[in-house]
Amino acid sequence: MKTYDAIVIGSGISGGWAAMELTRLGLETLVLEAGGPVDPATDYVEHVQPWQLPFRGRGDRDKLAREQPTQQACYACDEWSGKFFVNDLENPYTTPPDKPFYWIRGRQVGGRSITWGRQVYRWSDLDFEANARDGLAIDWPIRQREIAPWYDHVERFVGVSGQAEGLSQLPDGRFLPPMDMRCAERHVREKLLAAFGGERVLTIGRCAILTRNHLGRTACHYCGPCERGCITRSYFSSINATLPVARATGRLTLRPHSVVAGLLYDPKRRRASGVQVIDANTLQSLEFHARVVFVCASALESTRILLNTRSAEFPGGLGSSSGELGHNLMDHSMGHGAVGTIPGYEDHVSYGNRPNGIYLVRFRNVKEKHPDFLRGYAFQGGAWRSGWDRGQSMKGFGAAFKQSLIAERGPWRFSLYGFGEMLPRHENQVELDPEVKDRWGIPALRISCAYGPNEQAQWKDMIATATEMLDAAGATDIQPTNQDVKPGLVIHEMGTARMGRDPATSVLNSWNQVWDAPNVFVTDGACMASSANQNPSITYMALTARAAHRAVDLMKRGEL
Ligand SMILES: Cc1cc2nc3c(=O)[nH]c(=O)nc-3n(C[C@H](O)[C@H](O)[C@H](O)COP(=O)(O)OP(=O)(O)OC[C@H]3O[C@@H](n4cnc5c(N)ncnc54)[C@H](O)[C@@H]3O)c2cc1C
Ligand code: SF4
């Protein structure tokens, strides 16, 4: 059987980057993807209209409730994009009854890079030093200066539109021109800068969407529903960006329908020799071999693969020697903030469907310590002219009703929706369920995770500050947002195989190598030692690119 230079498990955001970097650096690379292929020509449906769908965009509710009871909790799992989310019956997991966790997943070539929200924010040393400063969990083994060149590298390829703001807590990146802010957003930005001495900065969202043509991909035409795919490849996904480059090297072999059950561990060499795969269609068990393995199946799936790699030496799974494998699960928190009406600007409307919102940068625990909680939060949201949606609560019918909705638009509304940092806590964890298995016979995960007092204290503050800021911006009709969003639903799960400086307290070293088997690299969200409050995927991309270059360096030096 052929031995590859590298195997990459998963073809989502992290796996796509690993595949591109390793093939560009000369490695014969096999990508094993559990799901099936995606053909943009037929599977992307961003321009399909509701009236072209059997359920007019409302979805087959019986089928959703039966096959995707968990996935349908995600806004993007609808009649268009439901096919990009897993079948919950085939992919079970368990939770304690009092600790629901919504595990939102995509199982196809491209993973969740097809459906993600594309918001990308760098971390600063406020984030990398947080654990050390607070004496919590363990210190990150890297700092901003180590990752900054890799953020540069990633952003240059991805194409990130955004506005430089010169803030220490949210470093600027290599930006394409920013998308325009709407008039009510510019209004709120100016009011907040004036009211809070420049400390509360509202900027346009930084997003992985092209505002001009870039590396063979076309600028966005503002059609709006990106989670359905993008035939002009204007937003970053594995299918739109990384995998085509990997394929063009001639060194990529992509094998869909390949469910990795575990790694093959060679105790004599203390290395992984390859991976064990179940063919998703035939259920045949197969083995593939390589010199290095990149585990990029998404944070919890990667952890499941490691937990399921049991040997005499590591009965708790590969990477379990520290006792931290599966622990310290984090997501972000969301659902708290406020909505209000911005008076004025009634003669202004917005055109097109800007696939992006605003971002109000973290301001808590940046300069002054907050008495009630650690870390911080940011707000996402934006302004919109209430219009068609008013029709749902109005009486009317037919052409005249439609005309009245067009002629009489509602006022400008504005929302601030908090995204808070979640602290790493040992008791938030995943393990293999002793009984439940997935459709391919692989042990399912048992997930036990809950928010704690620090997150709850942040929520209170988010509602207070969002209300205070809308008030300062002159908003009327301000209503607090206080939703009970459960862990998992922010879809930023991370932390279950954390990086660290010490093999006694961490699963991975500072280059994402498993301490127990250094030719295994875990570069997705599993590696995170804390969560910050920024959307995390750009950090996974930067760490993946960095680790891929490290792997090739070590191979060249004969150390792997
Ligand atoms: C609706 C939505 C909005 C989001 N918005 C944002 C955002 O704005 N910003 C942000 O930073 N993040 C966002 N995210 C999160 C983001 O999508 C994830 O952080 C990111 O995709 C993680 O990348 P990954 O490579 O680790 O995993 P994924 O992209 O999920 O890819 C994992 C891949 O591994 C495959 N796989 C899994 N198990 C196996 C196995 N056993 N064998 C082989 N293959 C396997 C899967 O099929 C999949 O293709 C959002 C997610 C969703 C769903
Ligand atoms: S809004 Fe832009 S990025 Fe999104 S699908 Fe349409 S063209 Fe693509």
XYZ file of C-alpha atoms and ligand atoms in Angstrom:
621
model
C 0.000 0.000 0.000
C 1.215 3.493 -0.816
C 2.591 5.474 2.106
C 1.788 9.166 1.759
C 3.986 11.955 3.059
C 1.012 13.376 4.918
C -2.560 12.536 5.790
C -5.036 15.300 6.601
C -8.232 14.289 8.387
C -11.117 16.563 7.393
C -11.445 19.111 4.593
C -13.126 21.996 6.453
C -11.476 25.283 7.311
C -8.439 23.739 9.063
C -8.097 20.679 6.822
C -8.279 22.820 3.699
C -5.408 24.955 4.964
C -3.342 21.920 5.962
C -3.913 20.341 2.537
C -2.938 23.514 0.689
C 0.199 24.221 2.701
C 1.484 20.652 2.757
C 0.982 20.123 -0.977
C 2.501 23.510 -1.815
C 5.507 22.541 0.297
C 5.960 19.398 -1.775
C 4.254 16.647 0.244
C 2.127 13.924 -1.359
C -0.970 14.461 0.747
C -4.062 12.337 1.275
C -7.138 14.169 2.589
C -9.642 11.845 4.229
C -13.088 13.399 4.422
C -16.005 11.664 6.141
C -18.670 13.313 4.011
C -19.400 13.325 0.297
C -18.214 15.664 -2.432
C -19.840 19.030 -3.168
C -20.282 20.270 -6.731
C -20.683 24.064 -6.745
C -22.494 23.948 -10.086
C -25.383 21.987 -8.633
C -25.054 22.152 -4.845
C -24.645 25.906 -4.363
C -28.120 27.424 -4.135
C -27.591 31.056 -3.126
C -29.565 32.304 -6.137
C -32.464 29.869 -5.762
C -35.617 31.744 -4.734
C -38.174 30.558 -2.156
C -40.817 29.972 -4.804
C -38.445 27.555 -6.533
C -38.378 25.288 -3.472
C -40.984 22.660 -2.550
C -41.596 24.208 0.893
C -41.090 27.826 -0.211
C -38.033 28.156 2.016
C -39.860 27.122 5.168
C -38.433 23.608 5.036
C -39.974 20.188 5.469
C -40.612 20.616 9.172
C -41.428 16.958 9.815
C -38.210 15.803 8.167
C -36.140 18.427 9.972
C -37.623 17.451 13.334
C -36.990 13.779 12.587
C -33.511 13.861 11.069
C -31.975 17.148 12.202
C -33.570 18.009 15.543
C -30.301 19.500 16.795
C -28.996 21.015 13.567
C -32.228 22.930 12.908
C -31.460 25.074 15.949
C -28.841 26.789 13.752
C -30.271 29.648 11.676
C -28.458 28.395 8.582
C -29.937 24.894 8.615
C -32.934 25.625 6.404
C -34.505 24.321 3.217
C -31.562 25.572 1.152
C -28.622 24.669 3.368
C -29.931 21.772 5.473
C -27.932 19.435 3.226
C -24.725 21.044 4.530
C -25.547 19.927 8.091
C -25.297 16.409 9.521
C -28.075 13.922 9.933
C -28.445 13.767 13.734
C -29.675 10.174 13.663
C -26.504 8.971 11.957
C -24.273 11.161 14.119
C -25.516 10.812 17.694
C -23.956 12.126 20.894
C -25.227 12.215 24.448
C -25.439 14.859 27.178
C -26.541 14.844 30.811
C -30.241 15.795 30.938
C -29.545 19.087 32.698
C -26.706 20.138 30.375
C -27.933 20.421 26.794
C -25.229 21.033 24.206
C -26.018 21.851 20.589
C -23.314 20.294 18.444
C -23.723 21.859 14.998
C -21.754 20.044 12.315
C -21.240 19.779 8.568
C -20.144 16.512 6.982
C -19.093 17.065 3.400
C -16.047 18.206 1.494
C -15.534 21.744 2.787
C -17.083 21.031 6.196
C -18.534 24.123 7.822
C -16.461 26.427 5.659
C -19.499 26.410 3.350
C -21.941 27.639 5.988
C -19.792 29.713 8.320
C -20.504 33.394 9.012
C -17.039 34.508 7.727
C -16.326 36.932 10.602
C -12.571 37.010 11.225
C -10.780 38.841 14.043
C -7.181 38.545 15.166
C -6.214 37.870 18.740
C -3.944 40.180 20.717
C -1.709 39.567 23.711
C -4.641 40.583 25.887
C -5.960 37.168 24.822
C -2.768 35.090 24.698
C -1.686 36.328 28.142
C -5.132 36.056 29.736
C -4.764 32.646 31.381
C -1.362 33.525 32.825
C -2.586 36.913 34.043
C -5.672 35.461 35.732
C -3.929 32.335 37.035
C -6.494 30.170 35.249
C -6.057 26.885 33.371
C -2.618 27.023 31.700
C -0.613 29.662 29.896
C -0.654 29.722 26.111
C 2.738 28.586 24.783
C 2.687 31.342 22.151
C 2.206 35.085 21.995
C 0.917 37.481 19.391
C 4.364 38.048 17.844
C 4.589 34.341 16.993
C 1.233 34.159 15.262
C 1.119 37.647 13.666
C 3.131 36.646 10.559
C 0.788 33.704 10.074
C -2.286 35.921 10.350
C -0.624 38.051 7.632
C 0.011 34.963 5.518
C -3.564 33.708 5.924
C -5.272 37.050 5.349
C -3.263 37.714 2.191
C -4.633 34.495 0.739
C -8.160 34.570 2.174
C -8.985 38.175 1.295
C -10.385 39.871 4.396
C -12.345 43.089 4.044
C -12.184 45.412 7.031
C -11.316 48.775 8.472
C -8.047 49.382 10.368
C -8.751 50.972 13.761
C -5.344 50.896 15.479
C -6.632 49.199 18.630
C -4.286 47.143 20.803
C -7.005 44.669 21.823
C -8.027 43.906 18.233
C -4.980 44.056 15.964
C -5.513 45.275 12.422
C -4.892 42.908 9.556
C -4.037 42.922 5.853
C -7.384 44.233 4.763
C -9.148 44.601 1.443
C -11.370 47.717 1.325
C -14.074 47.637 3.997
C -17.729 47.212 3.166
C -19.777 50.387 3.603
C -21.444 51.138 6.881
C -25.093 52.121 6.689
C -26.098 55.672 7.630
C -27.566 54.623 10.993
C -24.386 52.626 11.752
C -22.176 55.632 11.006
C -24.440 57.678 13.234
C -24.062 55.234 16.143
C -20.285 54.986 15.630
C -19.871 58.766 15.887
C -22.166 59.063 18.896
C -20.335 56.312 20.792
C -16.894 57.718 20.045
C -18.048 61.045 21.449
C -19.928 59.650 24.454
C -17.264 57.200 25.643
C -14.055 59.109 24.971
C -13.049 56.951 22.005
C -13.042 53.764 24.082
C -16.041 52.093 22.472
C -15.330 51.594 18.807
C -17.965 50.415 16.384
C -16.485 49.322 13.073
C -17.655 47.400 10.030
C -17.357 43.617 10.443
C -14.057 42.143 9.317
C -15.028 39.339 7.040
C -13.594 36.766 4.661
C -15.517 38.181 1.713
C -13.883 39.893 -1.241
C -14.607 43.548 -1.875
C -12.479 43.387 -5.000
C -11.243 40.599 -7.250
C -8.525 38.637 -5.517
C -6.280 35.737 -6.594
C -8.643 34.549 -9.309
C -11.778 34.913 -7.199
C -14.457 37.508 -7.918
C -15.663 40.396 -5.755
C -18.926 39.876 -3.891
C -22.131 41.045 -5.613
C -24.112 41.355 -2.346
C -26.715 38.702 -3.025
C -26.742 37.878 0.692
C -27.337 34.251 1.728
C -23.736 33.049 1.748
C -24.440 29.913 3.780
C -25.886 28.399 0.616
C -22.584 28.527 -1.293
C -21.097 31.133 -3.614
C -20.682 30.382 -7.290
C -18.439 33.446 -7.776
C -16.160 32.144 -4.983
C -16.355 35.564 -3.314
C -16.192 34.252 0.220
C -13.525 32.021 1.633
C -14.229 28.324 1.916
C -12.145 25.218 1.354
C -14.009 24.519 -1.860
C -13.716 28.082 -3.122
C -10.107 28.715 -2.151
C -7.703 26.251 -0.492
C -8.609 22.894 -2.068
C -8.340 24.162 -5.678
C -4.798 25.386 -4.957
C -3.901 22.072 -3.323
C -5.348 20.190 -6.314
C -3.368 22.312 -8.768
C -0.084 21.135 -7.230
C -0.808 17.595 -8.471
C 0.071 16.276 -5.019
C -3.424 16.104 -3.520
C -5.488 12.940 -3.202
C -8.923 13.694 -1.759
C -10.930 10.690 -0.605
C -14.525 11.548 0.396
C -16.762 9.080 2.282
C -13.767 8.159 4.471
C -14.701 8.189 8.137
C -11.585 8.113 10.304
C -12.165 5.952 13.370
C -8.747 6.352 14.965
C -5.017 6.634 14.371
C -2.634 3.702 14.031
C -0.051 4.021 16.798
C 3.367 2.397 16.611
C 4.608 2.051 20.221
C 8.174 1.192 19.152
C 8.613 4.454 17.256
C 6.222 6.371 19.500
C 4.659 7.729 16.339
C 1.406 7.341 14.454
C 1.935 5.213 11.366
C -1.364 6.105 9.731
C -5.101 6.074 10.238
C -7.931 3.583 10.370
C -10.884 4.444 8.153
C -14.404 3.117 7.716
C -15.601 3.579 4.157
C -18.906 5.428 4.663
C -20.636 3.603 1.817
C -19.337 0.019 2.099
C -18.550 0.067 5.861
C -15.275 -1.633 4.927
C -12.388 -1.008 7.338
C -9.285 0.392 5.629
C -5.851 1.619 6.656
C -3.825 4.465 5.198
C -0.221 5.255 6.093
C 1.815 8.460 6.197
C 4.826 10.097 7.840
C 2.763 12.860 9.427
C -0.923 13.126 10.257
C -2.860 16.384 10.539
C -6.021 15.905 12.591
C -8.415 18.634 11.394
C -11.830 17.022 11.798
C -13.141 19.948 13.936
C -12.503 20.331 17.652
C -14.770 17.639 19.036
C -14.463 15.175 16.151
C -10.672 15.397 16.350
C -10.866 14.784 20.071
C -13.125 11.801 19.450
C -10.536 10.360 17.046
C -7.776 10.785 19.650
C -9.930 9.312 22.453
C -10.701 6.349 20.203
C -6.989 5.716 19.520
C -6.550 3.468 22.511
C -3.436 1.380 23.109
C -1.776 -0.431 25.989
C 0.365 2.652 26.540
C -2.503 5.132 26.208
C -5.710 3.393 27.341
C -7.449 6.771 27.559
C -6.567 7.592 23.955
C -3.607 9.134 22.181
C -2.731 12.406 23.877
C -4.344 11.423 27.152
C -1.176 11.163 29.250
C -1.726 14.603 30.811
C -5.303 13.758 31.787
C -6.487 16.835 29.860
C -7.639 15.209 26.613
C -11.370 15.916 26.260
C -11.392 18.541 29.012
C -11.663 22.343 29.057
C -14.379 22.495 26.413
C -15.344 26.061 25.558
C -17.757 27.811 23.234
C -18.579 31.494 23.277
C -21.786 32.835 24.764
C -24.337 34.914 22.896
C -27.913 36.143 23.119
C -27.508 39.251 25.272
C -27.642 42.884 24.208
C -30.317 45.297 23.064
C -32.283 46.533 20.056
C -33.588 50.037 19.431
C -34.847 52.491 16.838
C -32.575 55.186 15.441
C -34.717 58.218 14.568
C -33.977 60.124 11.355
C -32.534 59.025 8.033
C -36.030 58.104 6.843
C -35.083 59.291 3.372
C -32.248 56.716 3.238
C -32.464 53.072 2.188
C -29.779 50.434 1.725
C -29.274 48.589 -1.550
C -28.377 44.959 -2.024
C -27.901 42.455 0.772
C -24.621 43.259 2.475
C -23.407 39.897 3.838
C -21.827 41.458 6.888
C -22.716 43.478 9.974
C -20.987 45.784 12.429
C -18.550 44.931 15.186
C -18.295 46.769 18.471
C -14.852 46.015 19.794
C -14.270 44.660 23.302
C -13.900 47.433 25.871
C -14.237 45.552 29.188
C -11.068 44.554 31.092
C -8.914 46.254 28.501
C -7.613 49.165 30.572
C -9.526 48.842 33.820
C -10.392 45.694 35.717
C -14.108 45.010 35.928
C -15.231 44.172 39.491
C -17.675 41.405 38.503
C -16.035 39.312 35.809
C -12.881 38.386 33.953
C -12.214 38.820 30.228
C -14.630 40.537 27.853
C -17.117 40.516 25.060
C -17.794 42.187 21.737
C -21.045 43.043 20.021
C -22.083 42.119 16.509
C -25.246 43.358 14.858
C -26.099 46.323 12.667
C -28.754 48.647 11.342
C -31.568 47.845 8.979
C -34.616 49.607 7.712
C -37.569 47.599 8.927
C -39.680 46.851 5.935
C -41.074 43.668 4.500
C -40.907 41.877 7.831
C -43.444 44.386 9.190
C -45.971 42.698 6.907
C -46.167 39.734 9.233
C -47.829 41.855 11.884
C -49.912 44.025 9.518
C -53.242 43.322 7.982
C -53.462 43.287 4.223
C -53.411 41.329 1.036
C -52.293 41.421 -2.598
C -50.748 44.153 -4.747
C -51.984 47.134 -2.745
C -50.617 45.621 0.452
C -47.279 44.934 -1.200
C -47.148 48.476 -2.543
C -47.832 49.931 0.903
C -44.944 47.945 2.330
C -42.604 49.270 -0.359
C -43.860 52.841 -0.151
C -43.865 53.067 3.606
C -40.719 51.593 4.999
C -40.354 51.353 8.731
C -37.746 53.193 10.788
C -34.085 52.310 11.140
C -33.600 49.606 13.746
C -30.277 48.818 15.357
C -29.116 45.736 17.248
C -26.139 45.001 19.477
C -25.724 41.273 20.053
C -23.039 40.178 22.523
C -20.412 37.488 21.968
C -18.655 36.704 25.248
C -15.517 34.838 26.191
C -16.041 31.535 27.993
C -13.482 30.457 30.550
C -11.720 27.087 30.253
C -12.895 24.786 33.038
C -11.732 21.198 33.519
C -15.243 19.905 34.244
C -16.571 20.988 30.852
C -15.590 17.901 28.933
C -16.194 15.230 26.325
C -15.548 11.495 26.619
C -16.501 8.369 24.688
C -19.990 7.182 25.462
C -19.729 3.545 26.627
C -22.844 2.471 24.734
C -23.867 4.755 21.893
C -22.167 4.393 18.501
C -22.605 6.296 15.251
C -23.821 4.786 11.973
C -20.287 3.564 11.238
C -19.860 1.788 14.558
C -17.578 4.424 16.104
C -18.207 5.328 19.777
C -20.176 8.540 20.092
C -19.218 11.427 22.369
C -20.755 12.184 25.715
C -20.623 15.972 26.101
C -20.974 17.682 29.454
C -20.733 21.457 29.306
C -22.350 24.433 31.006
C -21.726 28.152 31.309
C -20.491 29.340 34.705
C -20.803 32.410 36.938
C -18.255 34.448 34.980
C -20.237 34.087 31.741
C -23.464 34.903 33.574
C -21.977 38.069 35.055
C -20.914 39.115 31.558
C -24.459 38.638 30.214
C -25.823 41.073 32.767
C -23.219 43.611 31.772
C -23.832 43.074 28.044
C -27.495 43.997 28.443
C -26.620 47.046 30.558
C -23.928 48.391 28.239
C -25.889 47.702 25.038
C -28.851 49.609 26.487
C -26.605 52.423 27.699
C -24.931 52.736 24.293
C -28.156 52.754 22.306
C -29.396 55.425 24.673
C -26.220 57.444 24.128
C -26.764 57.114 20.378
C -30.217 58.678 20.707
C -32.145 55.459 20.109
C -35.772 55.124 21.153
C -37.890 52.084 21.919
C -34.856 50.262 23.381
C -35.530 46.648 24.274
C -33.036 44.377 26.002
C -32.166 41.050 24.377
C -31.911 38.235 26.900
C -31.942 34.871 25.148
C -31.101 31.602 26.827
C -28.655 30.326 24.197
C -27.170 26.980 25.205
C -23.510 25.984 24.795
C -22.640 24.738 21.335
C -25.014 27.054 19.512
C -22.413 29.750 18.985
C -20.655 27.003 16.954
C -17.233 27.983 18.260
C -16.568 24.787 20.246
C -12.903 24.444 21.173
C -10.283 23.528 23.760
C -10.450 19.759 24.269
C -6.810 19.063 23.324
C -5.131 22.226 24.488
C -1.682 23.521 23.608
C 0.780 24.189 26.394
C 4.373 24.318 27.497
C 4.309 21.224 29.694
C 3.342 17.649 28.685
C 2.025 17.127 32.217
C -0.748 19.688 31.755
C -1.381 19.896 28.020
C -2.083 17.634 25.045
C -0.189 19.565 22.355
C 3.099 21.424 22.319
C 3.565 24.952 21.022
C 3.585 23.699 17.396
C 0.318 21.716 17.725
C 2.150 18.378 17.937
C 0.696 15.739 20.238
C 3.255 15.351 23.039
C 2.612 11.577 23.000
C 3.210 11.213 19.232
C 4.993 14.190 17.665
C 4.157 13.313 14.063
C 0.477 13.970 14.867
C -0.601 17.617 14.566
C -3.990 18.795 15.838
C -4.633 22.262 14.437
C -8.356 22.870 14.693
C -10.243 24.377 17.639
C -9.291 21.478 19.889
C -5.893 23.122 20.414
C -7.152 26.307 22.077
C -6.070 27.040 25.662
C -8.618 29.852 26.061
C -11.397 31.211 23.873
C -11.018 35.022 23.770
C -14.217 36.616 22.455
C -13.306 36.854 18.786
C -14.741 34.428 16.250
C -12.011 31.810 16.200
C -11.579 30.331 12.722
C -8.889 32.721 11.457
C -6.773 31.645 14.433
C -7.242 27.976 13.480
C -6.132 28.855 9.949
C -3.019 30.706 11.160
C -2.062 27.900 13.569
C -2.616 25.303 10.845
C -0.416 27.105 8.332
C 2.265 27.582 10.986
C 2.143 23.901 11.991
C 2.295 22.719 8.366
C 5.472 24.698 7.756
C 6.917 23.365 11.002
C 6.102 19.776 10.021
C 7.883 20.132 6.687
C 10.906 21.753 8.365
C 11.126 18.884 10.855
C 10.759 16.319 8.058
C 13.562 17.967 6.101
C 15.769 17.855 9.199
C 14.970 14.155 9.584
C 13.264 14.735 12.923
C 9.891 13.376 11.795
C -23.669 28.916 10.707
C -22.239 29.034 11.161
C -21.678 30.302 11.330
C -20.350 30.417 11.736
N -19.783 31.647 11.763
C -18.467 31.782 12.027
C -17.828 33.043 11.923
O -18.435 34.046 11.543
N -16.523 33.125 12.222
C -15.820 32.051 12.648
O -14.631 32.213 12.946
N -16.378 30.832 12.738
C -17.688 30.670 12.423
N -18.274 29.429 12.487
C -17.482 28.307 12.970
C -16.605 27.725 11.872
O -17.394 27.187 10.861
C -15.710 26.658 12.471
O -14.923 27.240 13.494
C -14.760 26.078 11.441
O -15.438 25.566 10.333
C -13.925 24.995 12.075
O -13.053 24.489 11.112
P -12.613 22.981 11.192
O -11.753 22.720 10.030
O -12.076 22.721 12.532
O -13.968 22.155 11.124
P -15.037 22.013 9.970
O -15.020 23.187 9.072
O -16.301 21.628 10.633
O -14.492 20.777 9.128
C -14.301 19.507 9.694
C -14.308 18.472 8.585
O -13.881 17.227 9.105
C -14.723 16.206 8.618
N -14.723 15.109 9.582
C -15.294 15.079 10.799
N -15.083 13.894 11.385
C -14.334 13.167 10.533
C -13.801 11.857 10.578
N -13.966 11.061 11.628
N -13.106 11.402 9.502
C -12.907 12.205 8.414
N -13.407 13.454 8.326
C -14.095 13.940 9.378
C -16.078 16.872 8.491
O -16.900 16.156 7.600
C -15.693 18.250 7.988
O -15.617 18.307 6.582
C -19.594 29.257 12.057
C -20.166 27.995 11.885
C -21.466 27.880 11.415
C -22.055 26.505 11.184
S -23.236 37.791 -0.773
Fe -21.273 37.808 -1.806
S -20.047 36.240 -0.786
Fe -22.213 35.893 -0.216
S -22.941 34.367 -1.693
Fe -23.447 36.416 -2.539
S -21.674 36.946 -3.842
Fe -21.053 35.232 -2.528
